[in-house]
Short mmCIF file of C-alpha atoms in Angstrom, two decimals:
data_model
loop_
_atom_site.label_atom_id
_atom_site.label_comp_id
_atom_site.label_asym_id
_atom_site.label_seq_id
_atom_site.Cartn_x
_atom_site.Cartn_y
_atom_site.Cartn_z
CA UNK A 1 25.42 -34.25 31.05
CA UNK A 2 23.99 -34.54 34.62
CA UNK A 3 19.99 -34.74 32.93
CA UNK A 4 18.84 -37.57 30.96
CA UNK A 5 17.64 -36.72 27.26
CA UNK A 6 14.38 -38.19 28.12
CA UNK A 7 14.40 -36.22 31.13
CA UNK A 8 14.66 -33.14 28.93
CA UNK A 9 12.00 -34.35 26.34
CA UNK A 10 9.02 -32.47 28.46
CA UNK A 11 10.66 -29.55 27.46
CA UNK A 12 12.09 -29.91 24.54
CA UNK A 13 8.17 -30.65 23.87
CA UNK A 14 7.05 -27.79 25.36
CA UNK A 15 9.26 -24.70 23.54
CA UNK A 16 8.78 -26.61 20.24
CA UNK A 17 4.56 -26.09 20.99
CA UNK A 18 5.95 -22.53 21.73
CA UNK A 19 8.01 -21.97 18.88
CA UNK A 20 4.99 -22.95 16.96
CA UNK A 21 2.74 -20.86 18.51
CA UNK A 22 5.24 -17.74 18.01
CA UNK A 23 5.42 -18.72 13.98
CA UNK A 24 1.90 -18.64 13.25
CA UNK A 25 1.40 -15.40 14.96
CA UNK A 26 4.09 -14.04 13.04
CA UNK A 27 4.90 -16.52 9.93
CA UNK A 28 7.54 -13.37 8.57
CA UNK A 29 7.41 -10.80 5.89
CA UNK A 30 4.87 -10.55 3.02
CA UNK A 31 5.17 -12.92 -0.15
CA UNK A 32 5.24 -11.47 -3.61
CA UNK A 33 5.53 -7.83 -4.67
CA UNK A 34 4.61 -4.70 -3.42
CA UNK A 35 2.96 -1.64 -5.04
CA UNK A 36 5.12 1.68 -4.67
CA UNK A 37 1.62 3.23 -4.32
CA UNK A 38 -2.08 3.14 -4.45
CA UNK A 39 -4.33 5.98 -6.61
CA UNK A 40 -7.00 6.57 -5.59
CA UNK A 41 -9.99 7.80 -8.00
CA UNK A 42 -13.50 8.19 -6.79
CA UNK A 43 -15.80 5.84 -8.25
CA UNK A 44 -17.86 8.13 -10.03
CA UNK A 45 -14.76 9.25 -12.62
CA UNK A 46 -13.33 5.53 -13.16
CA UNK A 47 -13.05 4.36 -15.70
CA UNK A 48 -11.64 1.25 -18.41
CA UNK A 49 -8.71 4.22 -18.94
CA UNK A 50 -8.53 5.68 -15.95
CA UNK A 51 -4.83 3.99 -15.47
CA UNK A 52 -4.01 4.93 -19.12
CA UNK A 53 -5.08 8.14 -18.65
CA UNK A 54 -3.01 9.17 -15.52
CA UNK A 55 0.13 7.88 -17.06
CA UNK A 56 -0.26 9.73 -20.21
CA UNK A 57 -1.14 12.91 -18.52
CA UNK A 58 2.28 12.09 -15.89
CA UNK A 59 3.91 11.90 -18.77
CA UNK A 60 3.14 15.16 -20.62
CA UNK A 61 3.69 16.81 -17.00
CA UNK A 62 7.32 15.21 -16.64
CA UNK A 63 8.08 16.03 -20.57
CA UNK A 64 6.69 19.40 -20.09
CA UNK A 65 8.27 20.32 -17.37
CA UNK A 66 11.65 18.87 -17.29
CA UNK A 67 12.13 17.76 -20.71
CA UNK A 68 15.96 16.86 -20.13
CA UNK A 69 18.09 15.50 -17.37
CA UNK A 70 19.41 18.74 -16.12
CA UNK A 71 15.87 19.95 -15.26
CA UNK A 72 14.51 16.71 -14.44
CA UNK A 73 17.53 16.56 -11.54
CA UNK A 74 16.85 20.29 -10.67
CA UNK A 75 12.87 19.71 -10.19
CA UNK A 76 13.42 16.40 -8.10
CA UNK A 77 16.86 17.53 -6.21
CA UNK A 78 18.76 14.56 -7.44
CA UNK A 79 22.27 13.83 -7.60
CA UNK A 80 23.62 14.84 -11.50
CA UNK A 81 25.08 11.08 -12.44
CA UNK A 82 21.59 9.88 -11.27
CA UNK A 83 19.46 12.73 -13.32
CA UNK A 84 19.60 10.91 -16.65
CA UNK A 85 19.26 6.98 -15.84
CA UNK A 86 16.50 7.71 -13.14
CA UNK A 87 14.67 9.84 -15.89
CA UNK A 88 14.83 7.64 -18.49
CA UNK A 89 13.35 4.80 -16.36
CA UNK A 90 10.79 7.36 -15.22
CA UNK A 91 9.15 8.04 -18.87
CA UNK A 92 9.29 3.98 -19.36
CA UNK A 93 7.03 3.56 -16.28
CA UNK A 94 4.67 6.44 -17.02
CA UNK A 95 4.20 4.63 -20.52
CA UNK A 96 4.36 1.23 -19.49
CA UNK A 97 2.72 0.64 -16.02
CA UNK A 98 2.02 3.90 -15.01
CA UNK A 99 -0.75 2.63 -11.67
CA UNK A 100 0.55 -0.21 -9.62
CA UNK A 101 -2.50 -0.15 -7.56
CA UNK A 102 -5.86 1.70 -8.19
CA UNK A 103 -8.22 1.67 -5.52
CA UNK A 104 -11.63 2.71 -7.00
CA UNK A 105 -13.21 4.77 -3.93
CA UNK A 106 -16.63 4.79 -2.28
CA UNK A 107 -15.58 6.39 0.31
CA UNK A 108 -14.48 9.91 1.59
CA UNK A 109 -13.21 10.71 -2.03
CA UNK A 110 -16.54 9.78 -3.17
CA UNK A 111 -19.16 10.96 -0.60
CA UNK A 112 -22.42 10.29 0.99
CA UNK A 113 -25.26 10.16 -1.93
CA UNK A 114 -28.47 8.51 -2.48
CA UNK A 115 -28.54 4.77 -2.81
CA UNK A 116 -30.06 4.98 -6.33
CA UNK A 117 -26.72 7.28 -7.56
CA UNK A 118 -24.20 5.18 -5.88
CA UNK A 119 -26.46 2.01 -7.23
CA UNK A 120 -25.81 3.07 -10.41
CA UNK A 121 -22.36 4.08 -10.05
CA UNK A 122 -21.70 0.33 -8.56
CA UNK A 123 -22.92 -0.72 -11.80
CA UNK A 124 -20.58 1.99 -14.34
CA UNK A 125 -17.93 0.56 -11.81
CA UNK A 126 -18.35 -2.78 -12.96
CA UNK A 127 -18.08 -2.24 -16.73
CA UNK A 128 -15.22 -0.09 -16.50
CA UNK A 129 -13.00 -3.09 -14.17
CA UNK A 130 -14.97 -5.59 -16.85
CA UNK A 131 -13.48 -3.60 -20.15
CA UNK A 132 -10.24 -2.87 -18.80
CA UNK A 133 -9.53 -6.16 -17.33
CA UNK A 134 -10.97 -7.98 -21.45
CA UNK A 135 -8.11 -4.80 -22.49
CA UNK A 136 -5.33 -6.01 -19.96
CA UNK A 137 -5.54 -2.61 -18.62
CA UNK A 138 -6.46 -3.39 -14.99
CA UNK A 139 -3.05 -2.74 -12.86
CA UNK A 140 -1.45 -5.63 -11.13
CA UNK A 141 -3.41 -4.29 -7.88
CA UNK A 142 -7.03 -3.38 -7.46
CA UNK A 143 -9.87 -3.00 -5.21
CA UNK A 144 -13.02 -0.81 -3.84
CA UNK A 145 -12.53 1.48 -0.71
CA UNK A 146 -16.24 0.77 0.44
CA UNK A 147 -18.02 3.35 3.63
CA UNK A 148 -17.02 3.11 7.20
CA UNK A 149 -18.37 1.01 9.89
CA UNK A 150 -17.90 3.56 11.83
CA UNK A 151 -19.50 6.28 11.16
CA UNK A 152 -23.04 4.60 10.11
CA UNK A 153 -21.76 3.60 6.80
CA UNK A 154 -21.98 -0.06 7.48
CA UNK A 155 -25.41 -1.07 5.08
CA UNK A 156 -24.16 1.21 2.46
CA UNK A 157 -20.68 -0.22 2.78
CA UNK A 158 -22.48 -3.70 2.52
CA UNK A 159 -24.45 -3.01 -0.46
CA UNK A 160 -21.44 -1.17 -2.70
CA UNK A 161 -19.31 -4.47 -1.92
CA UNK A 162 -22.10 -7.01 -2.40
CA UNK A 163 -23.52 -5.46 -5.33
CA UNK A 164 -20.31 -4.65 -7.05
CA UNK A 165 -19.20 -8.76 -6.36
CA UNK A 166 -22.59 -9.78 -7.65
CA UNK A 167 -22.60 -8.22 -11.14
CA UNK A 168 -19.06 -8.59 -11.67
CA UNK A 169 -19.48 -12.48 -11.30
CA UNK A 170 -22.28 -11.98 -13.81
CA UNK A 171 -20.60 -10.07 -15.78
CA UNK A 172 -16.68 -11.91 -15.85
CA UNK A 173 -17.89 -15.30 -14.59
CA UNK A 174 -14.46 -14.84 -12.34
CA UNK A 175 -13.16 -12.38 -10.16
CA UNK A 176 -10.23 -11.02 -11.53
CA UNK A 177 -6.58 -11.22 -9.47
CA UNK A 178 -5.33 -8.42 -7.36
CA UNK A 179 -8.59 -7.75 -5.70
CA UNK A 180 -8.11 -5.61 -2.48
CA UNK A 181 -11.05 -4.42 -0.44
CA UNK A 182 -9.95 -0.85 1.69
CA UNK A 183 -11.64 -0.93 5.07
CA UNK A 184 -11.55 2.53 6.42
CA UNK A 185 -11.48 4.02 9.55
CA UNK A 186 -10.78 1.07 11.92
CA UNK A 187 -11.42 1.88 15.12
CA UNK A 188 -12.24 -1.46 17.07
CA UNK A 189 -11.72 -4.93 16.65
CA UNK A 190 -14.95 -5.86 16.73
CA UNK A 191 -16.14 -4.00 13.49
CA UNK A 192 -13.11 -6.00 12.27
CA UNK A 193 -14.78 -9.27 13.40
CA UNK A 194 -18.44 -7.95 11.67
CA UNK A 195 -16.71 -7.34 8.50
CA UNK A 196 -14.83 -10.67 8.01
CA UNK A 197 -18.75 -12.04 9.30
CA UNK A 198 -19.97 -10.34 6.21
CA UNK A 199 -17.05 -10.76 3.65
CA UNK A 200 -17.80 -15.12 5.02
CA UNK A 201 -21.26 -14.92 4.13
CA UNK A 202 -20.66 -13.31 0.86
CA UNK A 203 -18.23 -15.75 -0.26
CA UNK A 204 -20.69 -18.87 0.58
CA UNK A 205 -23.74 -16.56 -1.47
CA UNK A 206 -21.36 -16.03 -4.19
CA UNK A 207 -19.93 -19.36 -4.56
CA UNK A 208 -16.33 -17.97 -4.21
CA UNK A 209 -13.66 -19.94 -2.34
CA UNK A 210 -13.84 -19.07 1.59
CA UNK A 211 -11.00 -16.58 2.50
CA UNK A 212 -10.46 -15.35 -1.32
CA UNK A 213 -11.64 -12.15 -0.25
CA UNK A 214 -8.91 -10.27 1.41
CA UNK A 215 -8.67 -6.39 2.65
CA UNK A 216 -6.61 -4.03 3.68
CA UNK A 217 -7.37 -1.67 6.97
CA UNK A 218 -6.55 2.33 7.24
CA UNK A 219 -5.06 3.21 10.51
CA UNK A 220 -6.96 6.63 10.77
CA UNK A 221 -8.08 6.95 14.33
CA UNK A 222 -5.78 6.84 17.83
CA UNK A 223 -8.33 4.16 18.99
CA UNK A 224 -6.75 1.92 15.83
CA UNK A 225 -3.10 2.37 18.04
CA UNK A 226 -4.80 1.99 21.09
CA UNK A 227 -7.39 -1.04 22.16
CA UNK A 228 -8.92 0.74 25.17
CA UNK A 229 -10.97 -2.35 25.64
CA UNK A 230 -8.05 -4.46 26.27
CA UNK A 231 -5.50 -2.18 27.40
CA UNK A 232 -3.39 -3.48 24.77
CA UNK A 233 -1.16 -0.75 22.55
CA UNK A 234 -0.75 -2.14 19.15
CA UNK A 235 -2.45 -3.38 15.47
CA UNK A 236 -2.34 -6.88 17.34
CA UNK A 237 -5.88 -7.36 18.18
CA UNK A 238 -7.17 -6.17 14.66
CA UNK A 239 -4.97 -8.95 12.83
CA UNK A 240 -6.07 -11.10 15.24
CA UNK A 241 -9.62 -10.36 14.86
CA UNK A 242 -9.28 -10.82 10.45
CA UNK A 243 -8.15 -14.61 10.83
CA UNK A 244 -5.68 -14.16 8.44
CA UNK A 245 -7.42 -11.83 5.68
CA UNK A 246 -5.33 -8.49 6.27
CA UNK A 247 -3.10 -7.62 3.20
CA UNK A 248 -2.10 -4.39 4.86
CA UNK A 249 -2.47 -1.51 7.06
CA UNK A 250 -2.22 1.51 5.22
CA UNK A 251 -1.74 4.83 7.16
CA UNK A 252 -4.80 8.16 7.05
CA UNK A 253 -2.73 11.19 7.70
CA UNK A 254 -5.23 13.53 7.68
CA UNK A 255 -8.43 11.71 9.52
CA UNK A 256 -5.22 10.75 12.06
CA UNK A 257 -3.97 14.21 12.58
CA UNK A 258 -7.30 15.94 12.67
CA UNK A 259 -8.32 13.45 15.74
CA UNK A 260 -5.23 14.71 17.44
CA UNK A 261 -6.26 18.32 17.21
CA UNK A 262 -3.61 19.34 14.92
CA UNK A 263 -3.77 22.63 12.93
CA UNK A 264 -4.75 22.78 9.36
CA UNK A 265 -1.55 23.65 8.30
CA UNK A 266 0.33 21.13 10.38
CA UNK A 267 -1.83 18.23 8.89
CA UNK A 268 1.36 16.83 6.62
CA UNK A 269 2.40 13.02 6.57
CA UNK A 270 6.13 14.22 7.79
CA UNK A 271 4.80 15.99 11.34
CA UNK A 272 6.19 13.83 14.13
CA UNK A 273 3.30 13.34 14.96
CA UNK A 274 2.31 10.58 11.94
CA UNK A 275 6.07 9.29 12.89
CA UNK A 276 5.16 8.06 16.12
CA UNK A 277 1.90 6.50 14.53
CA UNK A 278 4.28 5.04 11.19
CA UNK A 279 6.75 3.27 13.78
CA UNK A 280 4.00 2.48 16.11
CA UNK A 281 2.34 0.37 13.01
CA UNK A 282 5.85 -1.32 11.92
CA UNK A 283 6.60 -2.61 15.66
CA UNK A 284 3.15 -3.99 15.95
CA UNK A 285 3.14 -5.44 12.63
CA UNK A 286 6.85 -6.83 12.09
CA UNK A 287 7.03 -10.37 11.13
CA UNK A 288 3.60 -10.58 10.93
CA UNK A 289 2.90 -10.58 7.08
CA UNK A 290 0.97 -7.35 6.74
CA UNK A 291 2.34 -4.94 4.65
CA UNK A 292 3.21 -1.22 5.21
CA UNK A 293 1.32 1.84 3.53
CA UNK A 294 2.02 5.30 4.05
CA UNK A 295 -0.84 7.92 3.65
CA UNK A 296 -0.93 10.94 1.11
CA UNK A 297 0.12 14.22 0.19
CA UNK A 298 -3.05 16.71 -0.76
CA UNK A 299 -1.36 19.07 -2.31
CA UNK A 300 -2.12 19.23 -6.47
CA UNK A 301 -1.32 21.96 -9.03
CA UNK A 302 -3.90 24.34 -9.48
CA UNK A 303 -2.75 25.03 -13.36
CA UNK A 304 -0.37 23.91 -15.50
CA UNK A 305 2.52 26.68 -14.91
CA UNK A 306 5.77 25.72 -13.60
CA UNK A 307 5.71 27.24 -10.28
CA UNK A 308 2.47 25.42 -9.62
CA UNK A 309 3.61 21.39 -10.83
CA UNK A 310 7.25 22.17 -9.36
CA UNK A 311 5.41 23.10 -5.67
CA UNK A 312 4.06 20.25 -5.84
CA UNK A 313 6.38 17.84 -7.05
CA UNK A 314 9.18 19.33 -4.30
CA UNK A 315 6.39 18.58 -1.12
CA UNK A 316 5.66 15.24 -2.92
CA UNK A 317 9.10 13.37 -3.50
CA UNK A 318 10.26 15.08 0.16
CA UNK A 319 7.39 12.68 1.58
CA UNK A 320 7.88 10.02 -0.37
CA UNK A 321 11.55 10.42 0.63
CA UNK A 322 10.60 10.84 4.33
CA UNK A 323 8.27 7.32 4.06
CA UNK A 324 11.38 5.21 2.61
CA UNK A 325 13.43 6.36 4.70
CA UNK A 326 10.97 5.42 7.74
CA UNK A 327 10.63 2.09 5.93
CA UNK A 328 7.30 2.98 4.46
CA UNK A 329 7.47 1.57 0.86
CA UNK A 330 4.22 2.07 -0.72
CA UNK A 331 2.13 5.33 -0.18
CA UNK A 332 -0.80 7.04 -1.82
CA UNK A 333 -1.40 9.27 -4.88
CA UNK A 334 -4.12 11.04 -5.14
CA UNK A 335 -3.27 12.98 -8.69
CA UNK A 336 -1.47 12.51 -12.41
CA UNK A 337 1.38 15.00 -10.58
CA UNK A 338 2.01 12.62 -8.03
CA UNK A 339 3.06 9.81 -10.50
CA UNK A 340 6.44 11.89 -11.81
CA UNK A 341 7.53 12.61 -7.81
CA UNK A 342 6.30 9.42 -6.97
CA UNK A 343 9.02 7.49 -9.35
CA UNK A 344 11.54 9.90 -9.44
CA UNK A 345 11.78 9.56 -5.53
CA UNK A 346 11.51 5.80 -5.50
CA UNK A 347 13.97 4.81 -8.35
CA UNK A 348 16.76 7.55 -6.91
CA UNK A 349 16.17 5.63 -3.57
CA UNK A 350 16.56 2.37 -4.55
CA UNK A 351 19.48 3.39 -7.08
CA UNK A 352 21.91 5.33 -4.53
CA UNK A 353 24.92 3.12 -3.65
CA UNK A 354 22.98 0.17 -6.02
CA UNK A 355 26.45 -0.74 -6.54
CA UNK A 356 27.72 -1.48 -3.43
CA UNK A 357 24.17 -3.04 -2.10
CA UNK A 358 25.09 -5.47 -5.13
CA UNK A 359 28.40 -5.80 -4.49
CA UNK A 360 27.76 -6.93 -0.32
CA UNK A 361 24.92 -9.29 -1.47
CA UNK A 362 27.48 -10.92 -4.17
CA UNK A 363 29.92 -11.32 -1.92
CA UNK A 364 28.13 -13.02 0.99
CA UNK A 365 26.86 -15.49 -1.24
CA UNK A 366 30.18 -16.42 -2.47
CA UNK A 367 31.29 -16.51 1.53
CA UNK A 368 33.54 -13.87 0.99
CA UNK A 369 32.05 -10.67 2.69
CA UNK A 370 35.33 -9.25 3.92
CA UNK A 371 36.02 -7.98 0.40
CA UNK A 372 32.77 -5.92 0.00
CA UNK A 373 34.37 -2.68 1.19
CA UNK A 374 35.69 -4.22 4.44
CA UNK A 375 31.90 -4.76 5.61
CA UNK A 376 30.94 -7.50 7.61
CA UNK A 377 27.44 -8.47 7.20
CA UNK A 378 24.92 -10.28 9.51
CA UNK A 379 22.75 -12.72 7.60
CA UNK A 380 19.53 -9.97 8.54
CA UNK A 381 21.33 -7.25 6.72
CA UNK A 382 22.14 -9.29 3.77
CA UNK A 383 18.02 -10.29 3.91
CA UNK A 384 17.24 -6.80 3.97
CA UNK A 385 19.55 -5.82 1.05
CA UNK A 386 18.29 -8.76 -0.90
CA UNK A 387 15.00 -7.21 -0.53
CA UNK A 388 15.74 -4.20 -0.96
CA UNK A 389 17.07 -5.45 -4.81
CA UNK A 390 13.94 -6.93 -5.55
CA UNK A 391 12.03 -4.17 -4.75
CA UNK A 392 13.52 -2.38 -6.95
CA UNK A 393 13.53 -4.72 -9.74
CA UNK A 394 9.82 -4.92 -9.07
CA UNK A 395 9.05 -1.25 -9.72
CA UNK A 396 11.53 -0.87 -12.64
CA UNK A 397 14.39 0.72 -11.00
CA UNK A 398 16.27 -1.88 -12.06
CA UNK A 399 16.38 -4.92 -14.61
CA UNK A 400 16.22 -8.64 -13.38
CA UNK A 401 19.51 -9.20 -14.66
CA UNK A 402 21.14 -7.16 -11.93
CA UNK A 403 19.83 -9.56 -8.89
CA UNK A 404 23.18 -11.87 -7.73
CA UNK A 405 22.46 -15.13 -8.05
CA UNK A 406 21.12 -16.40 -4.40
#
């Protein structure tokens, strides 16, 4: 070597202060598991069996409607060999954890009301999370989608989330795991700032530990994509401006599409349109430990007859299908219909060529990769595979047991 090593040590110094830097902005991919989806239920109909009651009423739809494995296959286009295994997994999750992640809603799904009424809806709120948390039948994910800052829905927003804390302190002595606060309708970082402000002080006046309350935004505005203030394209400044409490950004097809002038009819979570905003989100937000959330479909069945549930399951699972394959793994449901689609979509996803994902993963841990089907696999595919397997164990698709040993 013509340079010293302590000639080099400057900057050896400096790129390991830079490599630093780089690693807290983006410390990698989310820990622990996440939901396939998020219902959402307006606050004034929650309540301690609202979860219960969704699955049971999924499951009388999917029993109903394709009581076998021929029709369930037929109703959800599936491949034949995967018809029965993804069906019978189906009707376990509808009676075992039917709701991953309920979001009880103060918002849009709920409306604009008097303070006394949503007061006093705060409070049914409250013993319904109380009684089905004592009954272990809160789902592993939960949370309040308070008002806007936005739109002038900032003191009521306040109140819901302050109130709602208050009583259920009083009421549990504890806040309960899983809690997710929804924080609609970003559209600058500065509300962002404002709320973490509030969500500070409210820790401190409840006695909670500082940074135990944690949210989630929704990306339903071009100004979230765009910081017009900073010239900067990107979810960048929004993360930056939560100091580390964003869980997730979670897409708003139709608030999104409506701001970009769309047609009625062309307001759908597949329209290229939402694409560009979907891979917009995942380039901003890659590495960075915020999770992924597509929006919703709004179509529901008007009755019970075939035609109606079928319509609706066929536009559901081909957007569910359409977010997975756009690396969207969670999304919204909005109805008991959605929770059939919602499965079948996800479980014949993560099952297709299960065999083979194993089969690569199995066979780079035992160094031998050349014999998985002649593939060659870099280290990120083999990461991506990997968690591609727990997913799926995480949602039920599959059984622990499968997993390779890592």
């Amino acid at each position: 070597m013509n340079l010293s090593v302590p000639s080099l040590e400057d900057l050896s110094a400096r790129i390991a202060a830079a490599r630093d830097a780089h690693g807290e902005r983006f410390p990698g991919g989310a820990e622990g598991r996440q939901p396939v989806h998020t219902v959402y239920v307006p606050a004034d109909r929650f309540s301690r069996s609202t979860p219960a009651d969704f699955g049971a009423e999924a499951l009388r739809l999917l029993n109903t409607h394709t009581p076998g494995a021929g029709s369930f296959g037929a109703a959800f286009g599936l491949d034949p060999e995967l018809a029965a295994p993804v069906r019978e997994r189906v009707a376990a999750k509808l009676a075992a954890e039917p709701v991953e992640d309920v979001r009880i809603d103060f918002e849009d799904g709920y409306g604009v009301r008097e303070d006394a009424e949503e007061d006093a809806h705060v409070e049914q709120v409250v013993e319904a999370v109380a009684a089905a948390y004592q009954m272990k039948g809160l789902p592993h994910y939960w949370g309040l989608r308070v008002k806007s800052f936005t739109d002038g829905g900032h003191e009521r927003a306040m109140r819901t989330l302050d109130g709602f804390l208050t009583a259920l302190r009083d009421r549990l002595g504890r806040l309960p795991g899983g809690f997710t606060i929804t924080f609609p309708k970003v559209v600058t970082g500065e509300h962002v700032r404002l709320f973490v402000e509030f969500l500070e002080r409210l820790e401190t006046s409840l006695g909670l530990p500082q940074g135990i309350l944690r949210f989630e935004i929704q990306v339903e505005t071009p100004q979230s994509l765009i910081d017009h203030e900073e010239e900067r394209v990107g979810l960048g400044p929004l993360v930056a401006a939560a100091k580390g409490r964003i869980t997730a950004a979670h897409f708003g097809v139709f608030d999104y599409t409506a701001a970009l002038g769309l047609p009625p009819h062309e307001q759908r979570l597949d329209h290229p349109a939402c694409d560009f905003a979907r891979h917009l989100m995942q380039v901003s937000l890659a590495g960075t430990g915020v999770r992924l959330s597509d929006g919703s479909t709004n179509l529901i069945p008007r009755n019970d007859g075939p035609d109606e549930v079928n319509a609706t399951w066929a536009v559901h699972a081909a957007h569910v299908r359409h977010s997975l394959a756009h690396g969207f793994y969670q999304g919204w449901d909005l109805h008991p219909a959605h929770l059939p689609s919602r499965y079948a979509a996800v479980y014949a996803f993560h099952l297709t060529g299960v065999d083979d994902v194993i089969g690569r993963v199995r066979a780079w841990h035992e160094q031998a990769a050349g014999d998985a089907g002649g593939v060659l696999d870099e280290p990120a595919t083999i990461k991506a595979l990997t968690s591609r397997l727990r997913r799926a164990v995480d949602c039920g698709a599959l059984d622990e047991s499968v997993l390779p040993a890592s």
